[in-house]
Amino acid sequence: MSVLPKQAVKAPSPPPARPAPPGHYLEVKNLSVHYGETQALFEVSFGTEKNTVLALIGPSGCGKSTLIKAVNRILELTPGARIDGDVLIEDESIFGQKVDLISLRQRVGMVFQRPNPFPKSIYDNVAYGLRIHGVKDRSTVDDVVEWALKHSALWDEVKDRLRTSALELSGGQQQRLCIARALAVQPDVLLMDEPCSALDPIATGKIEELIMSLKQDYTILVVTHNMQQAARVSDHTALMWLGKLIEHNRTEEVFTNPKEKITEDYITGRSG
Amino acid sequence: MSQEPESKPPGEPAAKRDELPSGREGHTPDFSPAEVQRRLRHPVSFFRRTREHLIEGGVFLCGVASILAISLIFIFLFREGLQALRMVDTPLDFVYSMGVQLEYDAGIDDVVAVGEAPQLAWQPVSEEPKLSMIPLMWGSLGVALLASLLSTLAGIGVGIFLSELASPRLRGVVKPMLELLVGIPTVVIGFVMLAIVAQPLRQVAEAIGLSGVYGSTYNMFVGAVGVSIVIIPVIGSLVDDALRAVPDDLRAASLGVGATRWQTTWRVVLPTGVSGVFGAVILGFGRALGETMIVLMCAGNAAQITGNPFDSVRTMTAAIASEMGAAQVGGVHAQTLFLVGAILITITFLLNLTMELVVNRFRRKIRL
Ligand SMILES: Nc1ncnc2c1ncn2[C@@H]1O[C@H](COP(=O)(O)OP(=O)(O)OP(=O)(O)O)[C@@H](O)[C@H]1O
Ligand SMILES: [Mg+2]
C-alpha cells in the first residue's frame, strides 16, 4: 500500500466524477485456466452481487475449485497454472498492477475443500490472521477469536480447550475452525469450497445457518455437491460442466425451471 | 464421473487425457469378469508363498547382519577400551594426572619444582604417560560446537531457500550440487583448507587486528570452517526435505489469510517442520563430532585445553587417527585410544537416540 499523498494541505479538488458502477460487485470475465497443457476452465463469465450467496454446483472435476481459487489468486501457487481473463471486485481487476496480493487475500477469504488447520492451538489458528496483520493486543484478539468461533458454530465445543492443538479436533470441527480462521480477518468476500463435505447433519445445519446469516456482511461463493444445500442457502446458482459455465440464474429458477438439459439432468440426479 | 466423449466440446485439449497408448485406439476392453475372478481367487501358490518367505527372510537377514555388525563394533571397542581401565591404577587417570608443578624463582632466575598438582594433560608417550582425555574431548567439543554454530544458521538458510524460494529448476541444479559437496572426500577439503585457506585466513585475522589472539595458523576455527563445508550441505539438504514434507495446504491456508511468503515460512512452515530441522542440526553436530581428516589436517593437532578458538586443538578422532599407528600394540596408549573410540561411539549413539526420540515426539504431535 502506498503512503497517503500529502495533498490534504492543498485546496480540496472536486472528487473525480466516478461513473456509476455498471457491473456486478464481483465479476468474472472470460476466465480460462490451464494446468500445463490441460485446460480446466473455458471462458467462464458471471457476476454476483454484494450480500448474496452464489452456489457453484457441478460434477467432480468440472473446475469449481479451480474457479474459486482464481478469485483470491491462490491458484497462482499451483505450478503450471495459467490464468487468462479477468476477475473484478467493485470494478477493479484483482490482477491489476496496483493490487496488493496481501490485502486482496485478506479481503477475499477462503475455506478450502480439505480442512487444513495449522499444527497450532485452536486459539492460535484463529488468531493467526490477526497477528500477521499486526493486531497484537490481547483483548482485541481474544474478542475476535471468540466472535469467529461463535460464528462458525464451534465455540461451545472448544471454549474450554482453546489452548489444545487444533489437530486433536475431529474433521468436521477442523473445518469449522478453518471457517473461523477465515472469518477472523474480516473479509468482504468469502469463498467456501465444499465447507460441509466432512460434517455431520447437525454441523452442516449450523454451517448453513451461518452462511445465511453471514450474507448480511459478506458476499459468498460456496461450492457444494449437495443440491438441497444449494437450494437452501443460495440466492443464485451456477452450474459448471467440464470447465464451462452452463447455467447461472436465481436459485429457484435453476431448480424449478432449468433452461439447459444438462442442468435438469444434473439436479435431478440423472447424470454427473 | 461420466465424461462421455459426446458431451465434450470437440477438438479440445481435454481429450488428450483420455488418449490410450498408440495401437490401442478403438480397442474395446473385452473380458469375462467370471473368468478373471476365477483366476484371482485361487489359493496362494506354492511358488508365490515361497517367494514371499524368501524375500522376507532376505530382508530379515540384512537387518540382522547390520545390527550384528554394529553390535560387534560396540563389543570390540568396549572390550579393548576396558583393558585400558585395567592397566591404570584408577579410572581417574583418564581425567587428570599428578604432575610436577613448576614455579619461577626470581632468586636463581629459573623455574623450580614446588610440589605436585593435578594436570589435565594428554601426553601418552612421555616417560610417565599422562592420559587425561579432557583435552581431546575439549578439542572435539570445541570444533563440533563452533562448526555447528557456523553451519546451523547457514544450513537452515540453504534449506529454506531450496524449499520455499528457489524455482523447481534452480532447486534441481542446486540440490544435486549440495549432495555432491557432501560426497567430496574430506581429505580433499582438509587439504584445500590447509594449503589454500588457512594462510589467507590468518592474514585477514591479522589485518582486522586479531594478531594478538590468533595463536596458530592451524587452529580450532580453521578446523571448524573446514567441517562446516561438509555439514552445511548436510543440514541444508535435510532441512529442505523436512520443509518440503510440510503440506502445501498449510502454505495455501496461510497465504490465503493474507500472510506474506516470509511470514508463512517463519510462522507455519518452519514450526511444522521443526522436528526435521532439529534432526538435521543434531545430525550435523554428530557428523562434526565424528569428522576426522579435516580436523587432523587443519586444527593444529595439539592436545591442549584452550578457550581461544584460534589456538590449536586435537580432537578425539584426530588422536585416534594420528596416534594409533605409532602406539605399541596392547600397550596402555593403544588401549586408551580404544577407550576414546568407545566413548566417541557412545556419544554418537546417544545423540542419534535423542534425535529419534525428539523427532518422533514432534512428529506424533503434528501428525506430519
Ligand atoms: N494442480 C493441478 N494440476 C493439474 N490439473 C489439475 C490440478 N488441479 C486440478 N486439475 C484438473 O482441473 C480440473 C478441475 O479440477 P477442480 O479441482 O477445479 O475440480 P472440482 O470441480 O473442484 O472437483 P471436485 O468437486 O471433485 O472438488 C480437473 O480435471 C483436474 O484434474
Ligand atoms: Mg473441488
CSV table of N, CA and C in Angstrom, one decimal, chain B residues 59-122:
chain,number,residue,atom,x,y,z
B,59,VAL,N,15.3,-60.0,3.7
B,59,VAL,CA,15.3,-58.6,4.3
B,59,VAL,C,15.7,-58.8,5.8
B,60,PHE,N,15.1,-59.8,6.4
B,60,PHE,CA,15.4,-60.0,7.8
B,60,PHE,C,16.9,-60.2,8.1
B,61,LEU,N,17.5,-61.0,7.2
B,61,LEU,CA,18.9,-61.3,7.3
B,61,LEU,C,19.7,-60.0,7.2
B,62,CYS,N,19.4,-59.2,6.2
B,62,CYS,CA,20.1,-57.9,6.1
B,62,CYS,C,20.0,-57.1,7.3
B,63,GLY,N,18.8,-57.1,7.9
B,63,GLY,CA,18.7,-56.3,9.1
B,63,GLY,C,19.5,-56.9,10.2
B,64,VAL,N,19.4,-58.2,10.4
B,64,VAL,CA,20.2,-58.8,11.5
B,64,VAL,C,21.7,-58.6,11.3
B,65,ALA,N,22.1,-58.7,10.0
B,65,ALA,CA,23.6,-58.5,9.7
B,65,ALA,C,24.0,-57.1,10.1
B,66,SER,N,23.2,-56.1,9.8
B,66,SER,CA,23.7,-54.8,10.1
B,66,SER,C,23.7,-54.6,11.6
B,67,ILE,N,22.7,-55.1,12.3
B,67,ILE,CA,22.6,-54.9,13.8
B,67,ILE,C,23.8,-55.7,14.4
B,68,LEU,N,24.1,-56.9,13.8
B,68,LEU,CA,25.2,-57.7,14.3
B,68,LEU,C,26.5,-56.9,14.1
B,69,ALA,N,26.7,-56.3,12.9
B,69,ALA,CA,27.9,-55.6,12.7
B,69,ALA,C,28.1,-54.4,13.7
B,70,ILE,N,27.1,-53.7,13.9
B,70,ILE,CA,27.2,-52.6,14.8
B,70,ILE,C,27.4,-53.1,16.2
B,71,SER,N,26.8,-54.2,16.6
B,71,SER,CA,27.0,-54.7,18.0
B,71,SER,C,28.4,-55.1,18.1
B,72,LEU,N,29.0,-55.8,17.1
B,72,LEU,CA,30.3,-56.3,17.2
B,72,LEU,C,31.3,-55.1,17.3
B,73,ILE,N,31.1,-54.0,16.6
B,73,ILE,CA,31.9,-52.8,16.7
B,73,ILE,C,31.9,-52.4,18.2
B,74,PHE,N,30.6,-52.3,18.7
B,74,PHE,CA,30.5,-51.8,20.1
B,74,PHE,C,31.3,-52.7,21.1
B,75,ILE,N,31.0,-54.0,20.9
B,75,ILE,CA,31.6,-55.0,21.8
B,75,ILE,C,33.1,-54.9,21.7
B,76,PHE,N,33.6,-54.9,20.5
B,76,PHE,CA,35.1,-54.9,20.3
B,76,PHE,C,35.7,-53.6,21.0
B,77,LEU,N,35.1,-52.5,20.7
B,77,LEU,CA,35.7,-51.2,21.2
B,77,LEU,C,35.6,-51.2,22.7
B,78,PHE,N,34.5,-51.7,23.3
B,78,PHE,CA,34.4,-51.7,24.7
B,78,PHE,C,35.4,-52.7,25.4
B,79,ARG,N,35.5,-53.9,24.8
B,79,ARG,CA,36.4,-54.9,25.3
B,79,ARG,C,37.8,-54.3,25.4
B,80,GLU,N,38.2,-53.8,24.2
B,80,GLU,CA,39.6,-53.2,24.2
B,80,GLU,C,39.7,-52.0,25.1
B,81,GLY,N,38.7,-51.2,25.1
B,81,GLY,CA,38.8,-50.0,25.9
B,81,GLY,C,38.8,-50.3,27.4
B,82,LEU,N,38.1,-51.4,27.8
B,82,LEU,CA,38.1,-51.7,29.2
B,82,LEU,C,39.4,-52.2,29.7
B,83,GLN,N,40.2,-52.8,28.8
B,83,GLN,CA,41.5,-53.2,29.2
B,83,GLN,C,42.4,-52.1,29.6
B,84,ALA,N,42.1,-50.9,28.9
B,84,ALA,CA,42.9,-49.7,29.4
B,84,ALA,C,42.6,-49.4,30.8
B,85,LEU,N,41.3,-49.6,31.2
B,85,LEU,CA,40.9,-49.4,32.6
B,85,LEU,C,41.7,-50.3,33.6
B,86,ARG,N,42.0,-51.5,33.1
B,86,ARG,CA,42.7,-52.4,34.0
B,86,ARG,C,44.2,-52.1,34.1
B,87,MET,N,44.7,-51.3,33.1
B,87,MET,CA,46.1,-51.1,33.1
B,87,MET,C,46.5,-49.8,33.9
B,88,VAL,N,45.5,-49.1,34.3
B,88,VAL,CA,45.9,-47.9,35.1
B,88,VAL,C,45.4,-48.2,36.6
B,89,ASP,N,45.9,-47.4,37.5
B,89,ASP,CA,45.6,-47.5,38.9
B,89,ASP,C,44.1,-47.2,39.1
B,90,THR,N,43.7,-46.1,38.6
B,90,THR,CA,42.3,-45.7,38.8
B,90,THR,C,41.8,-45.0,37.5
B,91,PRO,N,40.5,-45.2,37.3
B,91,PRO,CA,39.9,-44.5,36.1
B,91,PRO,C,40.2,-43.0,36.1
B,92,LEU,N,40.4,-42.5,37.2
B,92,LEU,CA,40.7,-41.0,37.3
B,92,LEU,C,41.9,-40.6,36.5
B,93,ASP,N,42.8,-41.6,36.2
B,93,ASP,CA,43.9,-41.3,35.4
B,93,ASP,C,43.5,-40.8,34.0
B,94,PHE,N,42.3,-41.2,33.6
B,94,PHE,CA,41.9,-40.7,32.3
B,94,PHE,C,41.3,-39.3,32.4
B,95,VAL,N,41.2,-38.8,33.6
B,95,VAL,CA,40.7,-37.4,33.8
B,95,VAL,C,41.9,-36.5,34.1
B,96,TYR,N,42.7,-36.8,35.0
B,96,TYR,CA,43.8,-36.0,35.3
B,96,TYR,C,45.0,-36.8,35.8
B,97,SER,N,46.1,-36.2,35.8
B,97,SER,CA,47.3,-36.9,36.4
B,97,SER,C,48.1,-35.9,37.2
B,98,MET,N,48.8,-36.5,38.2
B,98,MET,CA,49.6,-35.6,39.0
B,98,MET,C,50.9,-35.3,38.3
B,99,GLY,N,51.3,-34.0,38.3
B,99,GLY,CA,52.5,-33.7,37.6
B,99,GLY,C,53.3,-32.7,38.5
B,100,VAL,N,54.5,-32.6,38.2
B,100,VAL,CA,55.4,-31.6,38.9
B,100,VAL,C,54.9,-30.2,38.6
B,101,GLN,N,54.7,-29.5,39.7
B,101,GLN,CA,54.3,-28.1,39.4
B,101,GLN,C,55.6,-27.2,39.5
B,102,LEU,N,55.8,-26.4,38.5
B,102,LEU,CA,57.0,-25.6,38.4
B,102,LEU,C,56.6,-24.1,38.7
B,103,GLU,N,57.5,-23.5,39.4
B,103,GLU,CA,57.2,-22.1,39.7
B,103,GLU,C,58.5,-21.3,39.4
B,104,TYR,N,58.4,-20.1,39.0
B,104,TYR,CA,59.5,-19.2,38.7
B,104,TYR,C,60.1,-18.7,40.0
B,105,ASP,N,61.4,-18.9,40.1
B,105,ASP,CA,62.0,-18.3,41.3
B,105,ASP,C,63.0,-17.2,40.9
B,106,ALA,N,62.7,-16.0,41.3
B,106,ALA,CA,63.5,-14.8,40.9
B,106,ALA,C,64.9,-14.9,41.4
B,107,GLY,N,65.1,-15.5,42.5
B,107,GLY,CA,66.4,-15.6,43.1
B,107,GLY,C,67.4,-16.2,42.3
B,108,ILE,N,67.1,-17.4,41.7
B,108,ILE,CA,68.0,-18.1,40.8
B,108,ILE,C,67.7,-17.9,39.4
B,109,ASP,N,66.7,-17.1,39.1
B,109,ASP,CA,66.2,-16.8,37.8
B,109,ASP,C,66.0,-18.1,37.0
B,110,ASP,N,65.2,-19.0,37.6
B,110,ASP,CA,64.9,-20.2,36.9
B,110,ASP,C,63.6,-20.8,37.5
B,111,VAL,N,63.1,-21.8,36.9
B,111,VAL,CA,61.9,-22.4,37.5
B,111,VAL,C,62.3,-23.5,38.4
B,112,VAL,N,61.6,-23.7,39.5
B,112,VAL,CA,61.9,-24.8,40.4
B,112,VAL,C,60.6,-25.5,40.6
B,113,ALA,N,60.8,-26.8,41.0
B,113,ALA,CA,59.7,-27.6,41.3
B,113,ALA,C,59.2,-27.3,42.7
B,114,VAL,N,57.9,-27.0,42.9
B,114,VAL,CA,57.4,-26.6,44.2
B,114,VAL,C,56.5,-27.7,44.7
B,115,GLY,N,56.2,-28.7,44.0
B,115,GLY,CA,55.3,-29.7,44.5
B,115,GLY,C,54.6,-30.4,43.4
B,116,GLU,N,53.5,-31.1,43.7
B,116,GLU,CA,52.7,-31.8,42.7
B,116,GLU,C,51.3,-31.2,42.6
B,117,ALA,N,50.8,-31.2,41.4
B,117,ALA,CA,49.5,-30.7,41.2
B,117,ALA,C,48.8,-31.5,40.2
B,118,PRO,N,47.4,-31.6,40.2
B,118,PRO,CA,46.7,-32.3,39.2
B,118,PRO,C,46.8,-31.6,37.9
B,119,GLN,N,47.0,-32.4,36.8
B,119,GLN,CA,47.1,-31.7,35.5
B,119,GLN,C,46.2,-32.4,34.5
B,120,LEU,N,45.6,-31.7,33.6
B,120,LEU,CA,44.8,-32.3,32.6
B,120,LEU,C,45.6,-32.3,31.3
B,121,ALA,N,46.4,-33.4,31.2
B,121,ALA,CA,47.3,-33.4,30.1
B,121,ALA,C,47.2,-34.7,29.3
B,122,TRP,N,47.3,-34.6,28.0
B,122,TRP,CA,47.3,-35.8,27.2
B,122,TRP,C,48.7,-35.9,26.6
